[in-house]
Amino acid sequence: MAEKRLKLCGWGFEGDGLSKEDTDILLERVRTRHGIEAAEPRYAPTLEAIELPKPKTDIPAALQAFSENAVYDRATHTYGKSYPDYLNIFDGNFTNAPDFVAYPRNEDEIEAALDWATGARVAVIPFGGGSSVVGGVEPAVGTGFAGAISLDLTKLDQVVEIDRTSRAARIQGGIRVPAMEAALKPHGLTMRHFPQSMDMATLGGMIATRSGGHYATLYTHIDDFVESLRTVTPNGVMESRRLPGSGAGPSPDRLMIGSEGALGIITEAWMRLQDRPTHRASSTVLFDDYTKAADAVRAVSQAGLFPANLRLLDAAEAYNNGFGDGRQSVLVLNFESADHPLDAWLARAREICGDYGGTYDTDTAQDPDAHRSGAAGAWRKAFIEMPHYREILVSIGVVADTIETAITWDAFPVFHEKVMAAAHAAIEEATGRPGTVSCRFTHVYPDGPAPYYSLQGAGRHGALDEQWRHIKAKASDAVIEHGGTITHHHAVGRDHMPWYVRQRPDTFGAALAGAKARLDPAGILNPGVIVPV
Amino acid sequence: MAEKRLKLCGWGFEGDGLSKEDTDILLERVRTRHGIEAAEPRYAPTLEAIELPKPKTDIPAALQAFSENAVYDRATHTYGKSYPDYLNIFDGNFTNAPDFVAYPRNEDEIEAALDWATGARVAVIPFGGGSSVVGGVEPAVGTGFAGAISLDLTKLDQVVEIDRTSRAARIQGGIRVPAMEAALKPHGLTMRHFPQSMDMATLGGMIATRSGGHYATLYTHIDDFVESLRTVTPNGVMESRRLPGSGAGPSPDRLMIGSEGALGIITEAWMRLQDRPTHRASSTVLFDDYTKAADAVRAVSQAGLFPANLRLLDAAEAYNNGFGDGRQSVLVLNFESADHPLDAWLARAREICGDYGGTYDTDTAQDPDAHRSGAAGAWRKAFIEMPHYREILVSIGVVADTIETAITWDAFPVFHEKVMAAAHAAIEEATGRPGTVSCRFTHVYPDGPAPYYSLQGAGRHGALDEQWRHIKAKASDAVIEHGGTITHHHAVGRDHMPWYVRQRPDTFGAALAGAKARLDPAGILNPGVIVPV
């Protein structure tokens, strides 16, 4: 099988993307929404057209067998998939390109890379799916280093061992989700952790960024699926014991989960898996009143029913994603099980929704293909295609971002009002025109929802970076000021650091810096991320 | 209300204990089991009869308002509730008594204590319920300190604030479980985290030791109930944000959860709570074949039904606790909900048990008092009284301990065989006679059980400490050698440190030491626990 090549600009691999027809529909819809006149979109440069800075460091002999410094390798490892990343690519700005890309095939090669980098004081930026939307993989390490390289982990792509009895598997960190699921399928197993980045995302990347997945309740983050971890640090290998649970000191795994490459390289994990679901029961519930809809979601999440999907889309979000009438909120409710029919579960959840004024169709219940039809199906299609939208928005000068967070239920009403207001105001300040802000709950907890805000405004080519920065900063300020987290599942990266250091206790920052000093004494691992330089 | 006084020796407060009748029944049962002739039991000394070493340090002026160095205070803060603790008390050995006990009433007083101790290089041993069974609260700090004090947190005993909407409360670290539950009850809320130590245990102590509670599945450890933490360290206060979920870096709370007082003093936590259950459905399931019983438990735990109780008692364990016929394994199965009837849940769980040869009565299903009757009721009574047994065993020279762990399902059969064999052999080696070893599952996960082994043998007064050490070491060696954790929920303390350092990755040990160096630069907090001195 020929290896897939990463796109220089945009989501996925060369050849991936929306059809011409879908692109035209989307362009028309976005232009109409923002009153933008049709004009030829801007195009991203080709690989041949861009110029990279001269590398600060050559590939040393010890790493030559698995490193590359061709334009393709350096350029495709300069950025992730954020809005400003795309802007920079459109502008041909590759100032922070890595000096070279190492593609280690085993732990020995990772150790060789870390040893050399520690000695040479070269920054090492771990690169998995490359799907960071928060500046997590850009080698923007400042002037304190003799160079910076990208450490691409995607050659570590095997499911190594399967324990069917305990429903767990030992899996390498660089495997992408589709390959992992394909390897698990013959055993009747699945991780069922499907972030929106699933086409590209790697297991190690998802663990390092505490990704949020398929399950809207209970198993929301990948954290709970981690049974044990194996990590290579500049100071040696850290491997935790496979255990279903333990009370022996602070969890070693929880220190590495969310460390975003700043403490070590996740090379392997034993992951807890699921049986493939055979029973499904779904409803789409409509609410006239958004506040009551949120109350219904709270009540369902506190009832101990644990639906797989409990995603509330506000009226604008629903409409933008191709369903609903633009006035009603839409709740996508779905149960799934590999063990038992779900009649009792769905009936009680519907009853609760009814208590809060929700109305629902009864047709789709118990349909094993319910997740592929109706509103759930429409949502599924939109969810899968969404990552491709961003590059299109950039091309026609629409400024856009997403702000995702979590907040307790008591604080949610005021929080939501303030964040919505701040986002609207920021778009208008930046662009001079009102924009759109919509909200969905991606995940829900008994003590609060994880709201995800989508922001768009009619920007101006040439000013988009400044406009984006203004909107991002104002919306993030509101999130932090009113009690939320700067990220529920997109991670911190470089973009969120100013708000992360406001969110996390300084004393914890000191503890993390103390831990990093022991694991990575030269401070070469993803500098500036999680632990300030 | 007059303040309860701690017992010098034994479980609970002065006046607590088994009735004379229950004590006699127990003595008779244990003597019969081990073939011990009736003789006058040994008695623990009274406060008046014991002698304490001269304090190394006096109470400094800054701490005088809230510190005591009377014999009662020093003696009751010298030990926890382990078997060797009781032996030492019986022997009148108070070598490691704290120089004084500080009872801070607020964070300022905690900071004053830590400031003074840091300057004076005096070790500080946090003391909550004092119910450690692993040497977690004994001021055995070696010669590297100018003294050692016990920091008793039980004056921080308030439920400060309740958020009914998010079902959470801000609670001080020194409150005991019964007082906390009493304060929550009028709000219709409960934490429903009931370790066997619940009469004494404090919230902060349970968090610091990752205690295991009421729920046999899903919410097993207290970890998941922690919404945010406030901790006082020698280097300042660490307070995490109240969040239902977050992906912003490694979890600050997870570093403190399980830190056993070595990184800071937990003064407050926002805890996730439950509605008080109104629906219950239970069965007692009997199995002739223990292996099949374990398989049934695995299947139920992997089915996504989440019973509150799923405790499998092997035949000996069931019989010793007053139910079963000594040949069959007994599974205590119970569902509870504050939201919905549980017919569908129980029916499916029973069906699974039936598939593995389990037989069950149908009478108790749906009885709201099911947890107080039948085998579940017998188990409940035994569970509550069990902590009182240990002091009685010591008095008649029975050597006893518990080994609790967790292991993946694939490894469980061999692991169980090896640990049982090692325990039996160790008792016989130590005492010259066969003893008894029984097993129950306290908690169960989709990827493995948490087995809890109870060990007893006929020891000899004067040799009990040596006999206990031999048995503890051999059984712990087997646990570590065959892949288990040295503790699922009793914590590490000083007793488990030799096996903890074999279990946890050395690299993680280095990271923890780095974190501790930043939070507790003088290394005064619970020295020797979690982070080796």
mmCIF file of C-alpha atoms in Angstrom, chain B residues 105-394:
data_model
loop_
_atom_site.group_PDB
_atom_site.id
_atom_site.type_symbol
_atom_site.label_atom_id
_atom_site.label_comp_id
_atom_site.label_asym_id
_atom_site.label_seq_id
_atom_site.Cartn_x
_atom_site.Cartn_y
_atom_site.Cartn_z
ATOM 1 C CA ARG B 105 -8.828 25.507 62.764
ATOM 2 C CA ASN B 106 -8.205 27.230 59.455
ATOM 3 C CA GLU B 107 -5.703 27.541 56.613
ATOM 4 C CA ASP B 108 -3.783 30.338 58.309
ATOM 5 C CA GLU B 109 -2.971 28.014 61.164
ATOM 6 C CA ILE B 110 -1.924 25.274 58.737
ATOM 7 C CA GLU B 111 0.362 27.720 56.971
ATOM 8 C CA ALA B 112 1.799 28.807 60.313
ATOM 9 C CA ALA B 113 2.533 25.193 61.175
ATOM 10 C CA LEU B 114 4.173 24.485 57.811
ATOM 11 C CA ASP B 115 6.206 27.698 57.950
ATOM 12 C CA TRP B 116 7.507 26.904 61.402
ATOM 13 C CA ALA B 117 8.220 23.272 60.560
ATOM 14 C CA THR B 118 10.028 24.189 57.344
ATOM 15 C CA GLY B 119 12.279 26.576 59.249
ATOM 16 C CA ALA B 120 12.820 24.226 62.172
ATOM 17 C CA ARG B 121 13.199 21.136 59.943
ATOM 18 C CA VAL B 122 10.467 19.315 61.824
ATOM 19 C CA ALA B 123 8.494 16.615 60.022
ATOM 20 C CA VAL B 124 4.735 17.147 59.684
ATOM 21 C CA ILE B 125 2.469 14.099 59.556
ATOM 22 C CA PRO B 126 -1.072 14.893 58.395
ATOM 23 C CA PHE B 127 -3.717 13.069 60.452
ATOM 24 C CA GLY B 128 -7.356 12.821 59.418
ATOM 25 C CA GLY B 129 -9.434 9.896 60.607
ATOM 26 C CA GLY B 130 -6.283 8.179 61.825
ATOM 27 C CA SER B 131 -7.620 4.997 60.253
ATOM 28 C CA SER B 132 -4.573 4.162 58.149
ATOM 29 C CA VAL B 133 -3.842 0.439 58.066
ATOM 30 C CA VAL B 134 -0.525 0.910 56.248
ATOM 31 C CA GLY B 135 1.574 3.043 58.557
ATOM 32 C CA GLY B 136 0.514 6.264 56.888
ATOM 33 C CA VAL B 137 0.228 8.392 60.049
ATOM 34 C CA GLU B 138 3.022 7.126 62.261
ATOM 35 C CA PRO B 139 5.725 9.781 62.831
ATOM 36 C CA ALA B 140 8.473 7.261 62.025
ATOM 37 C CA VAL B 141 10.689 9.738 60.218
ATOM 38 C CA GLY B 142 14.155 8.601 61.158
ATOM 39 C CA THR B 143 16.923 10.793 62.461
ATOM 40 C CA GLY B 144 17.024 13.420 59.724
ATOM 41 C CA PHE B 145 14.599 15.782 61.453
ATOM 42 C CA ALA B 146 14.664 17.985 64.516
ATOM 43 C CA GLY B 147 11.349 16.491 65.554
ATOM 44 C CA ALA B 148 7.990 15.358 64.226
ATOM 45 C CA ILE B 149 4.487 16.633 64.816
ATOM 46 C CA SER B 150 1.057 15.331 63.954
ATOM 47 C CA LEU B 151 -1.213 17.762 62.094
ATOM 48 C CA ASP B 152 -4.760 16.783 63.025
ATOM 49 C CA LEU B 153 -7.178 18.236 60.464
ATOM 50 C CA THR B 154 -10.456 17.320 62.137
ATOM 51 C CA LYS B 155 -11.311 20.878 63.155
ATOM 52 C CA LEU B 156 -11.836 21.667 59.460
ATOM 53 C CA ASP B 157 -15.155 19.890 59.598
ATOM 54 C CA GLN B 158 -17.719 21.947 57.693
ATOM 55 C CA VAL B 159 -19.787 21.524 54.558
ATOM 56 C CA VAL B 160 -19.256 25.099 53.393
ATOM 57 C CA GLU B 161 -21.415 25.483 50.307
ATOM 58 C CA ILE B 162 -23.890 23.393 48.342
ATOM 59 C CA ASP B 163 -24.646 23.644 44.622
ATOM 60 C CA ARG B 164 -27.857 21.648 44.265
ATOM 61 C CA THR B 165 -28.082 22.247 40.514
ATOM 62 C CA SER B 166 -24.714 20.715 39.694
ATOM 63 C CA ARG B 167 -25.016 18.270 42.604
ATOM 64 C CA ALA B 168 -21.763 19.327 44.216
ATOM 65 C CA ALA B 169 -20.602 20.739 47.521
ATOM 66 C CA ARG B 170 -17.570 22.547 48.873
ATOM 67 C CA ILE B 171 -16.456 20.577 51.900
ATOM 68 C CA GLN B 172 -13.564 20.935 54.318
ATOM 69 C CA GLY B 173 -10.930 18.240 54.381
ATOM 70 C CA GLY B 174 -11.186 17.321 58.052
ATOM 71 C CA ILE B 175 -14.875 16.415 58.146
ATOM 72 C CA ARG B 176 -15.705 12.786 58.911
ATOM 73 C CA VAL B 177 -18.052 10.836 56.638
ATOM 74 C CA PRO B 178 -21.040 10.654 59.038
ATOM 75 C CA ALA B 179 -20.995 14.413 59.689
ATOM 76 C CA MET B 180 -20.643 15.128 55.987
ATOM 77 C CA GLU B 181 -23.543 12.861 55.079
ATOM 78 C CA ALA B 182 -25.674 14.396 57.833
ATOM 79 C CA ALA B 183 -25.061 17.864 56.429
ATOM 80 C CA LEU B 184 -25.895 16.760 52.884
ATOM 81 C CA LYS B 185 -29.032 14.809 53.760
ATOM 82 C CA PRO B 186 -31.410 17.789 54.169
ATOM 83 C CA HIS B 187 -30.538 18.730 50.577
ATOM 84 C CA GLY B 188 -31.435 15.282 49.280
ATOM 85 C CA LEU B 189 -27.783 14.686 48.440
ATOM 86 C CA THR B 190 -25.208 12.073 49.374
ATOM 87 C CA MET B 191 -21.665 11.277 48.312
ATOM 88 C CA ARG B 192 -22.363 7.578 48.768
ATOM 89 C CA HIS B 193 -18.676 6.926 49.230
ATOM 90 C CA PHE B 194 -18.542 4.581 52.176
ATOM 91 C CA PRO B 195 -15.208 2.891 52.800
ATOM 92 C CA GLN B 196 -15.103 0.408 55.653
ATOM 93 C CA SER B 197 -13.409 3.145 57.700
ATOM 94 C CA MET B 198 -16.377 5.466 57.203
ATOM 95 C CA ASP B 199 -17.058 6.100 60.900
ATOM 96 C CA MET B 200 -13.652 7.707 61.287
ATOM 97 C CA ALA B 201 -12.412 8.608 57.805
ATOM 98 C CA THR B 202 -12.170 12.252 56.794
ATOM 99 C CA LEU B 203 -12.763 13.635 53.319
ATOM 100 C CA GLY B 204 -9.204 14.884 52.943
ATOM 101 C CA GLY B 205 -7.812 11.596 54.143
ATOM 102 C CA MET B 206 -9.935 9.644 51.675
ATOM 103 C CA ILE B 207 -8.769 11.857 48.805
ATOM 104 C CA ALA B 208 -5.121 11.708 49.875
ATOM 105 C CA THR B 209 -5.289 7.898 49.957
ATOM 106 C CA ARG B 210 -7.521 7.268 46.913
ATOM 107 C CA SER B 211 -10.003 5.419 49.048
ATOM 108 C CA GLY B 212 -12.403 2.873 47.620
ATOM 109 C CA GLY B 213 -16.035 3.248 48.501
ATOM 110 C CA HIS B 214 -19.571 1.949 48.303
ATOM 111 C CA TYR B 215 -19.868 1.557 44.541
ATOM 112 C CA ALA B 216 -18.422 -1.747 43.345
ATOM 113 C CA THR B 217 -18.414 -0.551 39.730
ATOM 114 C CA LEU B 218 -17.945 2.738 37.898
ATOM 115 C CA TYR B 219 -17.372 5.174 40.807
ATOM 116 C CA THR B 220 -15.067 2.859 42.721
ATOM 117 C CA HIS B 221 -12.385 5.220 43.996
ATOM 118 C CA ILE B 222 -13.050 8.674 45.360
ATOM 119 C CA ASP B 223 -10.966 10.111 42.499
ATOM 120 C CA ASP B 224 -13.903 10.584 40.150
ATOM 121 C CA PHE B 225 -15.956 12.451 42.741
ATOM 122 C CA VAL B 226 -13.357 15.192 43.076
ATOM 123 C CA GLU B 227 -14.439 18.240 41.093
ATOM 124 C CA SER B 228 -11.727 20.534 42.440
ATOM 125 C CA LEU B 229 -9.205 20.637 45.269
ATOM 126 C CA ARG B 230 -7.699 23.218 47.543
ATOM 127 C CA THR B 231 -4.360 22.242 49.046
ATOM 128 C CA VAL B 232 -1.935 24.069 51.289
ATOM 129 C CA THR B 233 1.720 23.346 50.506
ATOM 130 C CA PRO B 234 4.828 24.817 52.121
ATOM 131 C CA ASN B 235 5.197 26.727 48.854
ATOM 132 C CA GLY B 236 1.696 28.230 48.775
ATOM 133 C CA VAL B 237 -1.921 27.319 48.154
ATOM 134 C CA MET B 238 -2.940 25.237 45.130
ATOM 135 C CA GLU B 239 -6.571 25.576 44.162
ATOM 136 C CA SER B 240 -7.938 24.032 41.011
ATOM 137 C CA ARG B 241 -10.898 25.402 39.121
ATOM 138 C CA ARG B 242 -14.326 23.793 39.554
ATOM 139 C CA LEU B 243 -14.871 22.041 36.247
ATOM 140 C CA PRO B 244 -16.995 19.079 35.162
ATOM 141 C CA GLY B 245 -14.211 18.127 32.756
ATOM 142 C CA SER B 246 -11.136 19.645 31.183
ATOM 143 C CA GLY B 247 -8.422 18.888 28.669
ATOM 144 C CA ALA B 248 -6.100 21.687 29.760
ATOM 145 C CA GLY B 249 -2.845 19.926 30.572
ATOM 146 C CA PRO B 250 -2.325 17.123 33.074
ATOM 147 C CA SER B 251 -4.959 17.199 35.814
ATOM 148 C CA PRO B 252 -3.762 19.208 38.840
ATOM 149 C CA ASP B 253 -6.121 17.230 41.065
ATOM 150 C CA ARG B 254 -4.748 13.861 39.984
ATOM 151 C CA LEU B 255 -1.308 14.825 41.241
ATOM 152 C CA MET B 256 -2.672 15.480 44.728
ATOM 153 C CA ILE B 257 -5.112 12.551 44.800
ATOM 154 C CA GLY B 258 -3.085 9.724 46.286
ATOM 155 C CA SER B 259 -0.216 11.920 47.462
ATOM 156 C CA GLU B 260 -0.791 10.797 51.081
ATOM 157 C CA GLY B 261 0.212 14.098 52.620
ATOM 158 C CA ALA B 262 3.634 14.125 50.967
ATOM 159 C CA LEU B 263 2.846 17.035 48.621
ATOM 160 C CA GLY B 264 0.382 19.158 50.565
ATOM 161 C CA ILE B 265 -2.546 19.339 52.981
ATOM 162 C CA ILE B 266 -5.990 19.021 51.394
ATOM 163 C CA THR B 267 -8.097 21.668 53.117
ATOM 164 C CA GLU B 268 -11.150 21.784 50.867
ATOM 165 C CA ALA B 269 -12.697 20.000 47.943
ATOM 166 C CA TRP B 270 -15.663 20.523 45.694
ATOM 167 C CA MET B 271 -17.126 17.040 45.553
ATOM 168 C CA ARG B 272 -19.538 15.551 43.023
ATOM 169 C CA LEU B 273 -22.601 14.153 44.773
ATOM 170 C CA GLN B 274 -25.541 11.890 44.090
ATOM 171 C CA ASP B 275 -29.251 12.124 44.653
ATOM 172 C CA ARG B 276 -30.328 9.819 47.441
ATOM 173 C CA PRO B 277 -31.427 6.517 45.886
ATOM 174 C CA THR B 278 -35.128 5.700 45.918
ATOM 175 C CA HIS B 279 -35.102 2.558 43.783
ATOM 176 C CA ARG B 280 -33.244 -0.643 44.600
ATOM 177 C CA ALA B 281 -33.111 -4.115 43.104
ATOM 178 C CA SER B 282 -31.000 -6.921 44.491
ATOM 179 C CA SER B 283 -30.179 -10.570 44.210
ATOM 180 C CA THR B 284 -27.915 -12.968 45.978
ATOM 181 C CA VAL B 285 -26.431 -15.351 43.442
ATOM 182 C CA LEU B 286 -24.872 -18.663 44.445
ATOM 183 C CA PHE B 287 -22.221 -20.471 42.422
ATOM 184 C CA ASP B 288 -20.820 -23.951 42.909
ATOM 185 C CA ASP B 289 -17.806 -23.139 40.748
ATOM 186 C CA TYR B 290 -15.637 -20.185 41.764
ATOM 187 C CA THR B 291 -14.053 -19.828 38.320
ATOM 188 C CA LYS B 292 -17.461 -19.588 36.712
ATOM 189 C CA ALA B 293 -18.544 -17.100 39.356
ATOM 190 C CA ALA B 294 -15.594 -14.878 38.468
ATOM 191 C CA ASP B 295 -16.478 -15.218 34.789
ATOM 192 C CA ALA B 296 -20.037 -14.137 35.564
ATOM 193 C CA VAL B 297 -18.765 -11.087 37.416
ATOM 194 C CA ARG B 298 -16.564 -10.235 34.451
ATOM 195 C CA ALA B 299 -19.481 -10.556 32.039
ATOM 196 C CA VAL B 300 -21.742 -8.367 34.191
ATOM 197 C CA SER B 301 -19.004 -5.763 34.589
ATOM 198 C CA GLN B 302 -18.467 -5.666 30.816
ATOM 199 C CA ALA B 303 -22.183 -5.342 30.033
ATOM 200 C CA GLY B 304 -22.509 -1.639 30.871
ATOM 201 C CA LEU B 305 -25.112 -2.205 33.601
ATOM 202 C CA PHE B 306 -23.115 -0.620 36.446
ATOM 203 C CA PRO B 307 -24.510 -2.310 39.562
ATOM 204 C CA ALA B 308 -23.800 -0.513 42.849
ATOM 205 C CA ASN B 309 -22.810 -3.811 44.402
ATOM 206 C CA LEU B 310 -21.140 -6.685 42.566
ATOM 207 C CA ARG B 311 -19.140 -8.260 45.352
ATOM 208 C CA LEU B 312 -18.108 -11.848 44.929
ATOM 209 C CA LEU B 313 -17.244 -13.694 48.145
ATOM 210 C CA ASP B 314 -15.488 -17.009 47.872
ATOM 211 C CA ALA B 315 -16.933 -19.851 49.935
ATOM 212 C CA ALA B 316 -14.626 -19.297 52.910
ATOM 213 C CA GLU B 317 -15.121 -15.542 52.935
ATOM 214 C CA ALA B 318 -18.895 -15.922 52.791
ATOM 215 C CA TYR B 319 -18.917 -18.468 55.575
ATOM 216 C CA ASN B 320 -16.595 -16.417 57.785
ATOM 217 C CA ASN B 321 -18.950 -13.479 57.424
ATOM 218 C CA GLY B 322 -21.938 -15.448 58.567
ATOM 219 C CA PHE B 323 -23.683 -16.540 55.404
ATOM 220 C CA GLY B 324 -23.433 -19.226 52.772
ATOM 221 C CA ASP B 325 -22.799 -22.886 53.438
ATOM 222 C CA GLY B 326 -18.999 -22.836 53.193
ATOM 223 C CA ARG B 327 -19.037 -24.558 49.819
ATOM 224 C CA GLN B 328 -20.671 -22.074 47.471
ATOM 225 C CA SER B 329 -19.404 -18.687 46.353
ATOM 226 C CA VAL B 330 -21.836 -15.854 46.980
ATOM 227 C CA LEU B 331 -22.334 -12.855 44.713
ATOM 228 C CA VAL B 332 -24.011 -9.842 46.292
ATOM 229 C CA LEU B 333 -25.669 -8.040 43.394
ATOM 230 C CA ASN B 334 -27.453 -4.747 43.885
ATOM 231 C CA PHE B 335 -28.658 -1.900 41.709
ATOM 232 C CA GLU B 336 -29.766 1.471 42.988
ATOM 233 C CA SER B 337 -31.100 4.632 41.396
ATOM 234 C CA ALA B 338 -32.641 7.921 42.361
ATOM 235 C CA ASP B 339 -34.303 8.126 38.961
ATOM 236 C CA HIS B 340 -35.827 4.927 37.646
ATOM 237 C CA PRO B 341 -36.974 1.392 38.511
ATOM 238 C CA LEU B 342 -34.277 -1.176 37.852
ATOM 239 C CA ASP B 343 -36.176 -4.231 36.605
ATOM 240 C CA ALA B 344 -34.467 -4.278 33.215
ATOM 241 C CA TRP B 345 -31.024 -3.855 34.769
ATOM 242 C CA LEU B 346 -31.422 -6.625 37.348
ATOM 243 C CA ALA B 347 -33.116 -8.989 34.898
ATOM 244 C CA ARG B 348 -30.200 -8.771 32.484
ATOM 245 C CA ALA B 349 -27.580 -9.159 35.216
ATOM 246 C CA ARG B 350 -29.362 -12.240 36.576
ATOM 247 C CA GLU B 351 -29.621 -13.674 33.091
ATOM 248 C CA ILE B 352 -25.849 -13.306 32.676
ATOM 249 C CA CYS B 353 -25.236 -14.964 36.058
ATOM 250 C CA GLY B 354 -27.540 -17.800 35.038
ATOM 251 C CA ASP B 355 -25.484 -18.310 31.872
ATOM 252 C CA TYR B 356 -22.508 -19.049 34.124
ATOM 253 C CA GLY B 357 -24.353 -21.470 36.406
ATOM 254 C CA GLY B 358 -25.426 -19.002 39.091
ATOM 255 C CA THR B 359 -28.669 -19.581 40.983
ATOM 256 C CA TYR B 360 -30.586 -16.840 42.730
ATOM 257 C CA ASP B 361 -33.607 -16.225 44.854
ATOM 258 C CA THR B 362 -36.185 -13.911 43.343
ATOM 259 C CA ASP B 363 -37.721 -12.672 46.608
ATOM 260 C CA THR B 364 -35.584 -9.677 47.354
ATOM 261 C CA ALA B 365 -35.788 -8.038 43.950
ATOM 262 C CA GLN B 366 -37.271 -4.548 44.026
ATOM 263 C CA ASP B 367 -37.442 -4.495 47.798
ATOM 264 C CA PRO B 368 -36.433 -0.959 48.806
ATOM 265 C CA ASP B 369 -34.861 -2.402 51.953
ATOM 266 C CA ALA B 370 -33.113 -5.161 50.065
ATOM 267 C CA HIS B 371 -29.709 -3.912 51.133
ATOM 268 C CA ARG B 372 -30.662 -4.476 54.777
ATOM 269 C CA SER B 373 -32.040 -8.032 54.458
ATOM 270 C CA GLY B 374 -30.886 -11.467 53.295
ATOM 271 C CA ALA B 375 -27.270 -12.047 52.328
ATOM 272 C CA ALA B 376 -26.873 -8.364 51.435
ATOM 273 C CA GLY B 377 -28.006 -7.435 54.919
ATOM 274 C CA ALA B 378 -25.722 -9.970 56.575
ATOM 275 C CA TRP B 379 -22.848 -8.669 54.483
ATOM 276 C CA ARG B 380 -23.710 -5.078 55.429
ATOM 277 C CA LYS B 381 -23.633 -5.871 59.168
ATOM 278 C CA ALA B 382 -20.368 -7.798 58.874
ATOM 279 C CA PHE B 383 -18.843 -5.022 56.774
ATOM 280 C CA ILE B 384 -19.623 -2.386 59.393
ATOM 281 C CA GLU B 385 -18.347 -4.466 62.313
ATOM 282 C CA MET B 386 -15.230 -5.802 60.638
ATOM 283 C CA PRO B 387 -12.860 -2.989 61.681
ATOM 284 C CA HIS B 388 -13.456 -3.970 65.306
ATOM 285 C CA TYR B 389 -12.273 -7.547 64.761
ATOM 286 C CA ARG B 390 -8.574 -6.765 64.415
ATOM 287 C CA GLU B 391 -7.979 -5.669 68.003
ATOM 288 C CA ILE B 392 -9.721 -8.830 69.220
ATOM 289 C CA LEU B 393 -7.517 -11.029 67.040
ATOM 290 C CA VAL B 394 -4.417 -9.396 68.479
#
